[in-house]
Coordinates of C-alpha atoms in Angstrom, one line a residue:
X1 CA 0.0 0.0 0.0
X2 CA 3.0 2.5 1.0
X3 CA 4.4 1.8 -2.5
X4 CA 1.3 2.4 -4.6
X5 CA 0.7 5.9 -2.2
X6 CA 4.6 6.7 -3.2
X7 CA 3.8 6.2 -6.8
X8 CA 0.2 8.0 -7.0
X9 CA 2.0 10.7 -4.8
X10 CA 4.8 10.7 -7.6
X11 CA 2.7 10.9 -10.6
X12 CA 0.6 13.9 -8.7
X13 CA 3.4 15.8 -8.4
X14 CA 4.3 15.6 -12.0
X15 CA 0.8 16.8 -13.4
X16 CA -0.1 19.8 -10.6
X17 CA 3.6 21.3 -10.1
X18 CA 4.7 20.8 -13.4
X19 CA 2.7 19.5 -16.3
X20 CA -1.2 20.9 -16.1
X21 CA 0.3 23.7 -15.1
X22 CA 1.9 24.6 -18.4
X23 CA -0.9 22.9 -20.2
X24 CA -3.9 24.6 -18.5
X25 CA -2.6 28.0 -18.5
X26 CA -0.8 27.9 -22.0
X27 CA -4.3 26.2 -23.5
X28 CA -5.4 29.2 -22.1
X29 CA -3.2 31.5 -23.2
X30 CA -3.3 30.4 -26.6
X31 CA -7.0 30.8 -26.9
X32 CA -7.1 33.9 -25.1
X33 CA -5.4 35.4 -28.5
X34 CA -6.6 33.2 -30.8
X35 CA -10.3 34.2 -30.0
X36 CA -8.8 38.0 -29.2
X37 CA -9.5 38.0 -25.7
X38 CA -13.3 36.7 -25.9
X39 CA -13.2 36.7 -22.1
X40 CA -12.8 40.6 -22.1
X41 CA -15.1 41.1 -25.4
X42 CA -18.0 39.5 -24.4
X43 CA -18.0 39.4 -20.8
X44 CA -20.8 42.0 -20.2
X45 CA -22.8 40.4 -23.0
X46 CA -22.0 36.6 -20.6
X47 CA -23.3 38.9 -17.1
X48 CA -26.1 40.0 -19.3
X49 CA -27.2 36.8 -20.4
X50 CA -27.0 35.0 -16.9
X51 CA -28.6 37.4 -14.8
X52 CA -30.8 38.5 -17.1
X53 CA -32.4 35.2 -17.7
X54 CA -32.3 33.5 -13.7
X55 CA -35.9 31.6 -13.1
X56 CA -35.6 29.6 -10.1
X57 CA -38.8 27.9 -11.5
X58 CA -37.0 28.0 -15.3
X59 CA -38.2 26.0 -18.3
X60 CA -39.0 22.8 -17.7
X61 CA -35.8 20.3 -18.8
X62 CA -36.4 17.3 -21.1
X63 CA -34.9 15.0 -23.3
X64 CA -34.6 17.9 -25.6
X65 CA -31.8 19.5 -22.9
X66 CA -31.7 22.9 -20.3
X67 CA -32.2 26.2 -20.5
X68 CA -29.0 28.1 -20.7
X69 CA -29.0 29.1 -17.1
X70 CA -29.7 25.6 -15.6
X71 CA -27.0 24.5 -17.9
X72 CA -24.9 27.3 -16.4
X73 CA -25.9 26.6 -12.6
X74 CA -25.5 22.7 -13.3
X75 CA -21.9 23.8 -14.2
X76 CA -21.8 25.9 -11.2
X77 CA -22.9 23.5 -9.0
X78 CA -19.7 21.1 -9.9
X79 CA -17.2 24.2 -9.5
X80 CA -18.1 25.8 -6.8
X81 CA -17.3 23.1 -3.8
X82 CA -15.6 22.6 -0.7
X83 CA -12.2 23.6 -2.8
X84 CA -13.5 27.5 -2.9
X85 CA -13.6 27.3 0.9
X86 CA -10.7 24.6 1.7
X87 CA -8.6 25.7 -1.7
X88 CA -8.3 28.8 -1.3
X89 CA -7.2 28.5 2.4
X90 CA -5.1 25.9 1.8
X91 CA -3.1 28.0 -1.0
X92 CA -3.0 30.8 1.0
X93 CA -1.5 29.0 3.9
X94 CA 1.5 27.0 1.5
X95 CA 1.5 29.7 -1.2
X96 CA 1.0 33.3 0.8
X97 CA -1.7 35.9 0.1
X98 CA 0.4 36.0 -3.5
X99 CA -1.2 32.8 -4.5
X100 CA -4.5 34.1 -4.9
X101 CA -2.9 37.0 -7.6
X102 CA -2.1 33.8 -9.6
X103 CA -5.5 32.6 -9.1
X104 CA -6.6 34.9 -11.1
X105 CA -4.4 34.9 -13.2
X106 CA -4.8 31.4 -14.5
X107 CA -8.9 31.8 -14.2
X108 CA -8.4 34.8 -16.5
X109 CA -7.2 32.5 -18.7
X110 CA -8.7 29.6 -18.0
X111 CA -12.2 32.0 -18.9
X112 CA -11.0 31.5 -22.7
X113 CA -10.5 28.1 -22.6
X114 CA -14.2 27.1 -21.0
X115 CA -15.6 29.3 -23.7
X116 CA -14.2 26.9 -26.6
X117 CA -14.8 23.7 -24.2
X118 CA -18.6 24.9 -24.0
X119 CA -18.5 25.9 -27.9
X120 CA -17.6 22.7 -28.6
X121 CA -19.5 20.6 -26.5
X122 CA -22.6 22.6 -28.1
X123 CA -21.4 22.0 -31.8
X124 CA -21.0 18.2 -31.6
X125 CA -23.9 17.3 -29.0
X126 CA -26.1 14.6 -30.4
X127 CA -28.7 12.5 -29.3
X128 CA -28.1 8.8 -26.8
X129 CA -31.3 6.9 -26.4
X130 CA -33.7 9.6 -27.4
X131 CA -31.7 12.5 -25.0
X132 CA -29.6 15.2 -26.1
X133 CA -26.0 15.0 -24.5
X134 CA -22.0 16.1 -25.4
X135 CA -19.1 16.8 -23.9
X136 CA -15.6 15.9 -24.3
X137 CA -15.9 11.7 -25.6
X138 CA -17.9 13.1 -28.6
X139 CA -15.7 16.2 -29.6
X140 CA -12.8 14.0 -29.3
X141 CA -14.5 11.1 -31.6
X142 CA -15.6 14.4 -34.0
X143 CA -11.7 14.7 -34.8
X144 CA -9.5 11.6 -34.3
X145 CA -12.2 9.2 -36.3
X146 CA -10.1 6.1 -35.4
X147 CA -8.7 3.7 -32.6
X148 CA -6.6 6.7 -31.5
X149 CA -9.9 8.8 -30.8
X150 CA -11.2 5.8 -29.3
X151 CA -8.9 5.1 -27.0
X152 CA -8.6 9.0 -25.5
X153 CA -12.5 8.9 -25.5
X154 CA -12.4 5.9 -23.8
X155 CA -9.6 6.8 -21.5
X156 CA -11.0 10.4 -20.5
X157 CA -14.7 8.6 -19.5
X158 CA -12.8 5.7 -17.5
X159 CA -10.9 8.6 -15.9
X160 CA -13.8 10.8 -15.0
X161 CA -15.9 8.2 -13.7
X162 CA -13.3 7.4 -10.9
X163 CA -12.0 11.0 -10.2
X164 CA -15.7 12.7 -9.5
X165 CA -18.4 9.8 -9.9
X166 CA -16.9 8.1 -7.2
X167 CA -13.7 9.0 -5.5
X168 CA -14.3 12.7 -6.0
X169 CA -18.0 12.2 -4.8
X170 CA -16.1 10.6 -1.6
X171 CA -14.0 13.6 -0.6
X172 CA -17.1 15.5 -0.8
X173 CA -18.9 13.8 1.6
X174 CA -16.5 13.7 3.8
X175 CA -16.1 17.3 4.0
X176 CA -19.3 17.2 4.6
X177 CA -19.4 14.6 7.6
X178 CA -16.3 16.2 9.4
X179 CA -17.8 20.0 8.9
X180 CA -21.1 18.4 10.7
X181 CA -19.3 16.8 13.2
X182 CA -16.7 19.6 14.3
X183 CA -19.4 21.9 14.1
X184 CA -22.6 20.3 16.0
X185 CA -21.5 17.1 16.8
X186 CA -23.2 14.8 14.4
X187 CA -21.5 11.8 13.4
X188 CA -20.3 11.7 9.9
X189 CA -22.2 8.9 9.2
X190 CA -25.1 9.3 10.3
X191 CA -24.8 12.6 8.0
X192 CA -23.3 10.7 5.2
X193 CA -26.9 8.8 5.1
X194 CA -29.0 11.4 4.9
X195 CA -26.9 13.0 2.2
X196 CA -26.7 9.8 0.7
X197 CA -30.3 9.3 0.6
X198 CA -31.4 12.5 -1.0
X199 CA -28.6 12.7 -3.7
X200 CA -30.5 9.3 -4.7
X201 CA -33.6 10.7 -4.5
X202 CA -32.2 13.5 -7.3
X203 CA -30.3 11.0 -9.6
X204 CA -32.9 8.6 -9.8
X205 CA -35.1 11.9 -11.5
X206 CA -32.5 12.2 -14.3
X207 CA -31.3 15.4 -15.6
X208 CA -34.4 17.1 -15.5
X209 CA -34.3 16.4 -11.7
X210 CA -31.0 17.5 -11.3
X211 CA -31.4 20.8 -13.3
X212 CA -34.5 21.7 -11.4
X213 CA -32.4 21.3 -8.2
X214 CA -29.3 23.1 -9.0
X215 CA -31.0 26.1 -10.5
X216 CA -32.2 26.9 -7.1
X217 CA -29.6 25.6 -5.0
X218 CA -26.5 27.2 -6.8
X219 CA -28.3 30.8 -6.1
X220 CA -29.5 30.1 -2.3
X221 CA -26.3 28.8 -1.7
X222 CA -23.7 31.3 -3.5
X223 CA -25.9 34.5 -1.8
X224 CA -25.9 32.8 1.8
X225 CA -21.6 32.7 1.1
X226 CA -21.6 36.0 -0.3
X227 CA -23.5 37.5 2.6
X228 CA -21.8 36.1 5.7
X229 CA -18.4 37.1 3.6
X230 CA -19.5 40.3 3.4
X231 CA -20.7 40.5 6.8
X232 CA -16.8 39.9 8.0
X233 CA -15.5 42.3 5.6
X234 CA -17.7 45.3 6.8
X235 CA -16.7 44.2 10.3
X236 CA -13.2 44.3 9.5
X237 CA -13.1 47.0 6.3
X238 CA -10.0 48.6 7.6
X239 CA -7.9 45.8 6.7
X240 CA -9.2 45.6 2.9
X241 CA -7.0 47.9 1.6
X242 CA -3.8 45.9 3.2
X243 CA -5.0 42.6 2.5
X244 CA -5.2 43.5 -1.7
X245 CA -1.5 45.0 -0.8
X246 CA -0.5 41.5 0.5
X247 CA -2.1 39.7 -2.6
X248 CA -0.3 42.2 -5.3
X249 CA 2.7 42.4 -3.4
X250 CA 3.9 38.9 -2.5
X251 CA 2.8 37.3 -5.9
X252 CA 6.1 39.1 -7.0
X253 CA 8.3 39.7 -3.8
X254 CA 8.8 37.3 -1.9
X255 CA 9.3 39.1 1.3
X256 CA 6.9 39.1 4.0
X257 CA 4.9 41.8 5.0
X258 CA 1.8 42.0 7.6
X259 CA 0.0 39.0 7.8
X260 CA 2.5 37.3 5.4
X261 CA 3.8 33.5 5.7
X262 CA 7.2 32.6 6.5
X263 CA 8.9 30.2 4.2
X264 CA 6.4 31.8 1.5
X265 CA 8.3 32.4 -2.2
X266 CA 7.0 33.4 -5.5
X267 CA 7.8 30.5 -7.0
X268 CA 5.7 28.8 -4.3
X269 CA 3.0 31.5 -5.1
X270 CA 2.4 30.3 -8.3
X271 CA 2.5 26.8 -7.6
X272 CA -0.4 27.0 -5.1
X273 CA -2.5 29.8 -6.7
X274 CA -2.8 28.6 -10.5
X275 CA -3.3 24.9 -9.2
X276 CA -6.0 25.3 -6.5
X277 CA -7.2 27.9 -9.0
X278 CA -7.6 25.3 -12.0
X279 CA -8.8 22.6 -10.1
X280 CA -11.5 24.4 -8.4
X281 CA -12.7 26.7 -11.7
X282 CA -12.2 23.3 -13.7
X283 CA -11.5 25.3 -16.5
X284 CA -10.1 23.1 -19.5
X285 CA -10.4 19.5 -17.1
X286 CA -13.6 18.6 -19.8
X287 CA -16.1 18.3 -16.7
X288 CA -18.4 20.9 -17.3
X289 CA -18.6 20.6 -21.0
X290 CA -21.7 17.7 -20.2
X291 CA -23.5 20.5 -18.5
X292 CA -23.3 23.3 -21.4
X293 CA -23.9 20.5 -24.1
X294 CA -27.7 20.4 -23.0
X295 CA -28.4 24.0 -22.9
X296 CA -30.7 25.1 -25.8
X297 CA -29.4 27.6 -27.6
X298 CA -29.5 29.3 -31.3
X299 CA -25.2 29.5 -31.6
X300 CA -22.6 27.1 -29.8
X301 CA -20.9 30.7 -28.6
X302 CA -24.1 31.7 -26.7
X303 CA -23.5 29.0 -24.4
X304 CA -19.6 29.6 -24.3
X305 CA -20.1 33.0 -23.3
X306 CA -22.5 32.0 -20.4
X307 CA -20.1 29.8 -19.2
X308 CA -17.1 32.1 -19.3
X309 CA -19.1 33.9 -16.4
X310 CA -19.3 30.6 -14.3
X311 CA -15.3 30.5 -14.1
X312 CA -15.5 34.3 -13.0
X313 CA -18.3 33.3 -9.9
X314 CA -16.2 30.7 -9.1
X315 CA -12.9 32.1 -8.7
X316 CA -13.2 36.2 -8.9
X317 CA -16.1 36.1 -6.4
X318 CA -16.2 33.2 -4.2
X319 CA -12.7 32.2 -3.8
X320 CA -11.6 36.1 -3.6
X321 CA -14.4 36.3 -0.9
X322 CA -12.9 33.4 0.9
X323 CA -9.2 35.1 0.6
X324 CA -10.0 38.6 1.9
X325 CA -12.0 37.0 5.1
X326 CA -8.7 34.8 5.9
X327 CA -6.6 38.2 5.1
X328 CA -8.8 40.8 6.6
X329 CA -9.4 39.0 10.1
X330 CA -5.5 38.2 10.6
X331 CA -6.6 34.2 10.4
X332 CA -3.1 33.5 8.9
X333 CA -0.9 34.2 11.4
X334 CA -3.2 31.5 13.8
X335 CA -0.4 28.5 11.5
X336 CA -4.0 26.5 10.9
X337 CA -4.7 25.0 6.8
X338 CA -7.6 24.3 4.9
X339 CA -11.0 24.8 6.0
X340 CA -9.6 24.8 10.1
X341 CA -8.5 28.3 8.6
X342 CA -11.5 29.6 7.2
X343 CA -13.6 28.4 10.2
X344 CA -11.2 30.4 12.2
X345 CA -11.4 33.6 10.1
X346 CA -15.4 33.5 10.0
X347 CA -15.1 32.5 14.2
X348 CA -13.3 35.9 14.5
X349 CA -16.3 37.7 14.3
X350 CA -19.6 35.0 14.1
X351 CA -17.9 33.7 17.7
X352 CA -18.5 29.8 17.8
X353 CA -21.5 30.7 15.3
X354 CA -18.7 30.7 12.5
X355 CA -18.2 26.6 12.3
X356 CA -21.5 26.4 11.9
X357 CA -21.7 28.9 9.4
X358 CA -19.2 27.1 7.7
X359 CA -20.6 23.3 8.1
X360 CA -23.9 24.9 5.8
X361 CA -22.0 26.7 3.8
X362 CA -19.8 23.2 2.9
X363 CA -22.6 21.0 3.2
X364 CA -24.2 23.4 0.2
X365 CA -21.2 23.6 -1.7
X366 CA -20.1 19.9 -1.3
X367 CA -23.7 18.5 -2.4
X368 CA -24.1 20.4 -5.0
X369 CA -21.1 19.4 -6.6
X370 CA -21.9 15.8 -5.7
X371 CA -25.0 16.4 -8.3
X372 CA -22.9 17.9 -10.9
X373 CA -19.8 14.9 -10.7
X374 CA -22.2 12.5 -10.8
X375 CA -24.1 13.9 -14.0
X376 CA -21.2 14.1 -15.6
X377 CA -19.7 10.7 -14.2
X378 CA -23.0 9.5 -15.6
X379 CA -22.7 10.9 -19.7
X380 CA -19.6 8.8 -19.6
X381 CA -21.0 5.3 -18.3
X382 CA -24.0 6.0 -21.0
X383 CA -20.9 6.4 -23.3
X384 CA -18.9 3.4 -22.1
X385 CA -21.5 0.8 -20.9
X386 CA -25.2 1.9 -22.5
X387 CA -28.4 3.1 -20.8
X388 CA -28.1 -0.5 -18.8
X389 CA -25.4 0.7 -16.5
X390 CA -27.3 3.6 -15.3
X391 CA -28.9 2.7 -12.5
X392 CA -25.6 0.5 -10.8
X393 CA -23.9 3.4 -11.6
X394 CA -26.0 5.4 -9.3
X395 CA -26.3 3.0 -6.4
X396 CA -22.4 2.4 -6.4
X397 CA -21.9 6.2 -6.1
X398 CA -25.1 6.4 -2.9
X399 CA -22.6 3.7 -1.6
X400 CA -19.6 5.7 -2.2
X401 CA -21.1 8.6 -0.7
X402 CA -21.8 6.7 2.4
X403 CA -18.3 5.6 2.8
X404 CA -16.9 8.6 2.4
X405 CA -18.7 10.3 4.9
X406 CA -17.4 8.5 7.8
X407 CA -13.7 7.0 6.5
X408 CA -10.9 9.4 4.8
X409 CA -8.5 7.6 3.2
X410 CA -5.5 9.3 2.0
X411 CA -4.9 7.0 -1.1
X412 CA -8.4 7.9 -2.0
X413 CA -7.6 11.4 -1.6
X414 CA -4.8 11.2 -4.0
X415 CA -5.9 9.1 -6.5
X416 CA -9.1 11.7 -6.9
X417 CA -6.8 14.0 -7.5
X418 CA -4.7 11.8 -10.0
X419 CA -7.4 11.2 -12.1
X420 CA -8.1 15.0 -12.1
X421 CA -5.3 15.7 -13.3
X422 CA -5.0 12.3 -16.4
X423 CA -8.4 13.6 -17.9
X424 CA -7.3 16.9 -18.7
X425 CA -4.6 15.2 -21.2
X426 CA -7.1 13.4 -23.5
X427 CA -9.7 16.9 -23.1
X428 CA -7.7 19.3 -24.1
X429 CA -5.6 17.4 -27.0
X430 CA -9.4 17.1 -28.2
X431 CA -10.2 21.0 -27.8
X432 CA -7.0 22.4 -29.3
X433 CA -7.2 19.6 -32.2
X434 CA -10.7 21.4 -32.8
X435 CA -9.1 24.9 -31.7
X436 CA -9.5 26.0 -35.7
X437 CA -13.6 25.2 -35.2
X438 CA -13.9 27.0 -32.4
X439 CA -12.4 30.4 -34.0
X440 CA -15.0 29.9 -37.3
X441 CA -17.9 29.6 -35.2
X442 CA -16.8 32.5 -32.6
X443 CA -15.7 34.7 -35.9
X444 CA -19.5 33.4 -37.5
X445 CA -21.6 34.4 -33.9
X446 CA -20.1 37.7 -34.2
X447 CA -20.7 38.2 -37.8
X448 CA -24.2 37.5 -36.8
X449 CA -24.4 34.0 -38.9
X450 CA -26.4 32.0 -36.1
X451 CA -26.6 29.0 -39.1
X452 CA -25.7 25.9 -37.8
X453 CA -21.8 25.2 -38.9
X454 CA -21.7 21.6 -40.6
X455 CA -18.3 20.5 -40.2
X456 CA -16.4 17.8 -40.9
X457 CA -12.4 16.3 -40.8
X458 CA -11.0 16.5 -44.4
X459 CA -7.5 15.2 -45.2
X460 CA -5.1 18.0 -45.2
X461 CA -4.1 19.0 -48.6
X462 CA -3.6 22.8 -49.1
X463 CA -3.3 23.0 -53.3
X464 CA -6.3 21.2 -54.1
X465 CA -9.5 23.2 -54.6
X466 CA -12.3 23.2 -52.1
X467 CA -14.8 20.4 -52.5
X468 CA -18.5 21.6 -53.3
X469 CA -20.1 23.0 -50.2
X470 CA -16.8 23.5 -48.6
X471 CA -15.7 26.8 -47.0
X472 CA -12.3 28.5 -48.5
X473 CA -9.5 27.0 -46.8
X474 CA -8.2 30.8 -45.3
X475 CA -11.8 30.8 -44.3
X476 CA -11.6 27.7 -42.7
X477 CA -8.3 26.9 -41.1
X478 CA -7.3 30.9 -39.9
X479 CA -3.8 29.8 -39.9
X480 CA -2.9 26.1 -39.0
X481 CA -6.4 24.1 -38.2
X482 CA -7.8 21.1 -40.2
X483 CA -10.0 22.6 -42.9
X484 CA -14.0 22.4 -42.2
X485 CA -17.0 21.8 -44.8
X486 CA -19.0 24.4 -43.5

């Protein structure tokens, strides 16, 4: 067992201090200038089309998909966990305030690359048994046609399946059980079965059941954080202005000022803040693709541009919020880590009223991303196994929600977040492959050509002339992509 943690510890240390790293942020990068800074562009057209379309009591989902905003808030739900409470703490305490400056860095970034992951997952969505689904298996198949596309299909569902339908949806409910238990007393699993209990009562209703859920618990639960957040700030507003000080000034220095941690360096900065960053925005990991797919839209980019805005309320709002209460109230300097720290922040001023504050807050936050992993654990067993393994699918993640509730195992713990990391490979090979497509259709939605783009693979051959019905290659490929019958 000690040699299997070694090697899981191993291979996590390669992907999230070296490899994603690079990858994420450099995907990001890359279509942050291809698509001319989309995220800036159309970011007030993104706010405009979320909060200008919430319905707690939306539409009515069906086999025909969501509405954009219960696609958006099923997305939301998966982001927004125990990581935007935990995370950020955790970075803050091994990385410094500075971390959090390379938070944002990487979600600025990582804003560009959920717009083509949504783009895409709305261009190549098709219909499973009658229901309309996507994500990352069939964008992937879209491009590499063969046994190579089959195999990183294949490899990203197996991967996703075990990182959030089951050993992610484990560390959930265990955040869950202890927050309970520190907090009132309740024994984590005797919470584990009640949580257990509902979250089968919602997946047995399908996706219609678990939109109808998410689009009113993503906004009860995100204005319930933002309010007690808000609360500490007022009560400690003195200390905003030095606590955005800390955050500019030790992502590049790495001397300590107030409130600052010893040992803290940039390098260490950067480290913490773009990977806690990445893994709690999700941006370019290929989860929330599955949730954007089903939204009904006219244009794929109407859908990428709503979920731009669900990396920005994950990281620029909650996680921020989360940062300047651990900042403001002087929490830092009391050498506690992950949510220990943020209850001790939000105790500060709530009194003993702040771990319970923060059990609710977790217990939201960690079910409703237990909804979302399992919806999208769930697209992949349809993928992998048929309709047929449904329903076992379901009862082995009740049962792994139980477990988790009540027994934290560190090799679980690492190998949710080795499988994190693997299914970002086969995700974003697929997305830049199809990085050409994306550009067409965003260059098309702004043209105000909402037609529906037919494309398809065609060999490479640059002096032949376009097939009938094909677009122009310089049309097509804006530089280096595979050319597209449009």
């Amino acid at each position: 067992m000690d040699f299997i943690m070694r090697a899981v510890e191993a291979v996590n240390g390669f992907l999230w201090d070296f490899a994603l790293l690079f990858l994420l942020c450099g995907t990001g990068i890359y279509f942050t200038i291809r698509l001319r800074f989309v995220q800036v562009r159309k970011f007030i057209a993104g706010i405009k089309a979320v909060f200008g379309n919430i319905r707690l009591r939306g539409e009515k989902a069906n086999k025909d998909g969501m509405s954009s905003f219960q696609s958006l808030t099923t997305a939301v739900a998966a982001q927004v966990g125990t990581g935007n409470i935990a995370g950020a703490a955790t970075a803050i305490a091994a990385g410094g305030p500075g971390a959090i400056f390379w938070m944002w860095v990487s979600a600025f970034f990582g804003m560009a690359t959920i717009f083509a992951e949504a783009t895409l997952a709305q261009q190549f969505k098709t219909r499973v048994d009658g229901e309309v689904t996507g994500g990352p298996v069939y964008y992937i198949r879209a491009f590499f046609t063969g046994k190579f596309g089959k195999f990183l299909a294949g490899f990203f569902s197996v991967a996703i399946v075990l990182a959030l339908g089951f050993m992610g949806n484990m560390v959930q409910s265990n955040s869950i059980g202890v927050s309970f238990q520190s907090a009132f007393g309740f024994p984590p699993l005797a919470v584990g079965a009640v949580v257990a209990l509902v979250a089968a009562f919602i997946f047995l209703g399908g996706a219609q059941r678990i939109s109808s859920v998410t689009e009113k618990l993503v906004p009860l639960m995100a204005l319930l954080y933002v309010a007690g957040s808000l609360v500490v700030l007022a009560a400690n507003f003195r200390h905003i202005p030095d606590a955005f000080a800390q955050i500019f000034v030790l992502a590049f220095s790495p001397q300590a000022i107030a409130g600052g941690v010893a040992g803290a360096t940039v390098q260490k900065a950067i480290r913490y803040g773009v990977a806690r960053g990445l893994f709690s925005n999700e941006a370019g990991m290929g989860s929330t693709p599955h949730a954007h797919a089903r939204a009904k839209v006219k244009h794929p980019c109407e859908q990428g541009v709503v979920a731009m805005i669900g990396v920005f309320i994950d990281t620029f709002v909650v996680l921020t919020l989360t940062a300047l209460v651990i900042l403001t109230t002087g929490a830092l300097s009391s050498g506690k880590d992950g949510a220990e720290l943020a209850q001790h922040a939000f105790n500060s001023v709530f009194g003993a009223f702040g771990n319970g504050f923060i059990a609710v807050c977790m217990l939201f936050f960690a079910f409703s991303t237990i909804i979302g992993w399992y919806f999208f654990g769930e697209v992949n067993v349809r993928h992998l196994l048929g309709k047929k393994a449904v329903k076992p699918y379901a009862a082995l993640v009740v049962l792994f929600i139980l477990l988790g509730s009540g027994l934290k195992v560190d090799l679980v713990w690492s190998l949710s977040d080795m499988f994190n990391g693997l299914m970002v490979i086969p995700n974003l090979i697929g997305v830049l492959a199809l990085s050409g497509v994306v550009v067409l259709l965003c260059r098309r939605y702004e043209a105000g050509n909402l037609s529906p783009l037919q494309w398809r693979r065609q060999p490479r051959r640059r002096d032949r002339a376009p097939a009938a019905g094909t677009a122009a290659p310089a049309e097509a490929q804006g530089g280096d992509e595979e050319e597209t019958g449009v």
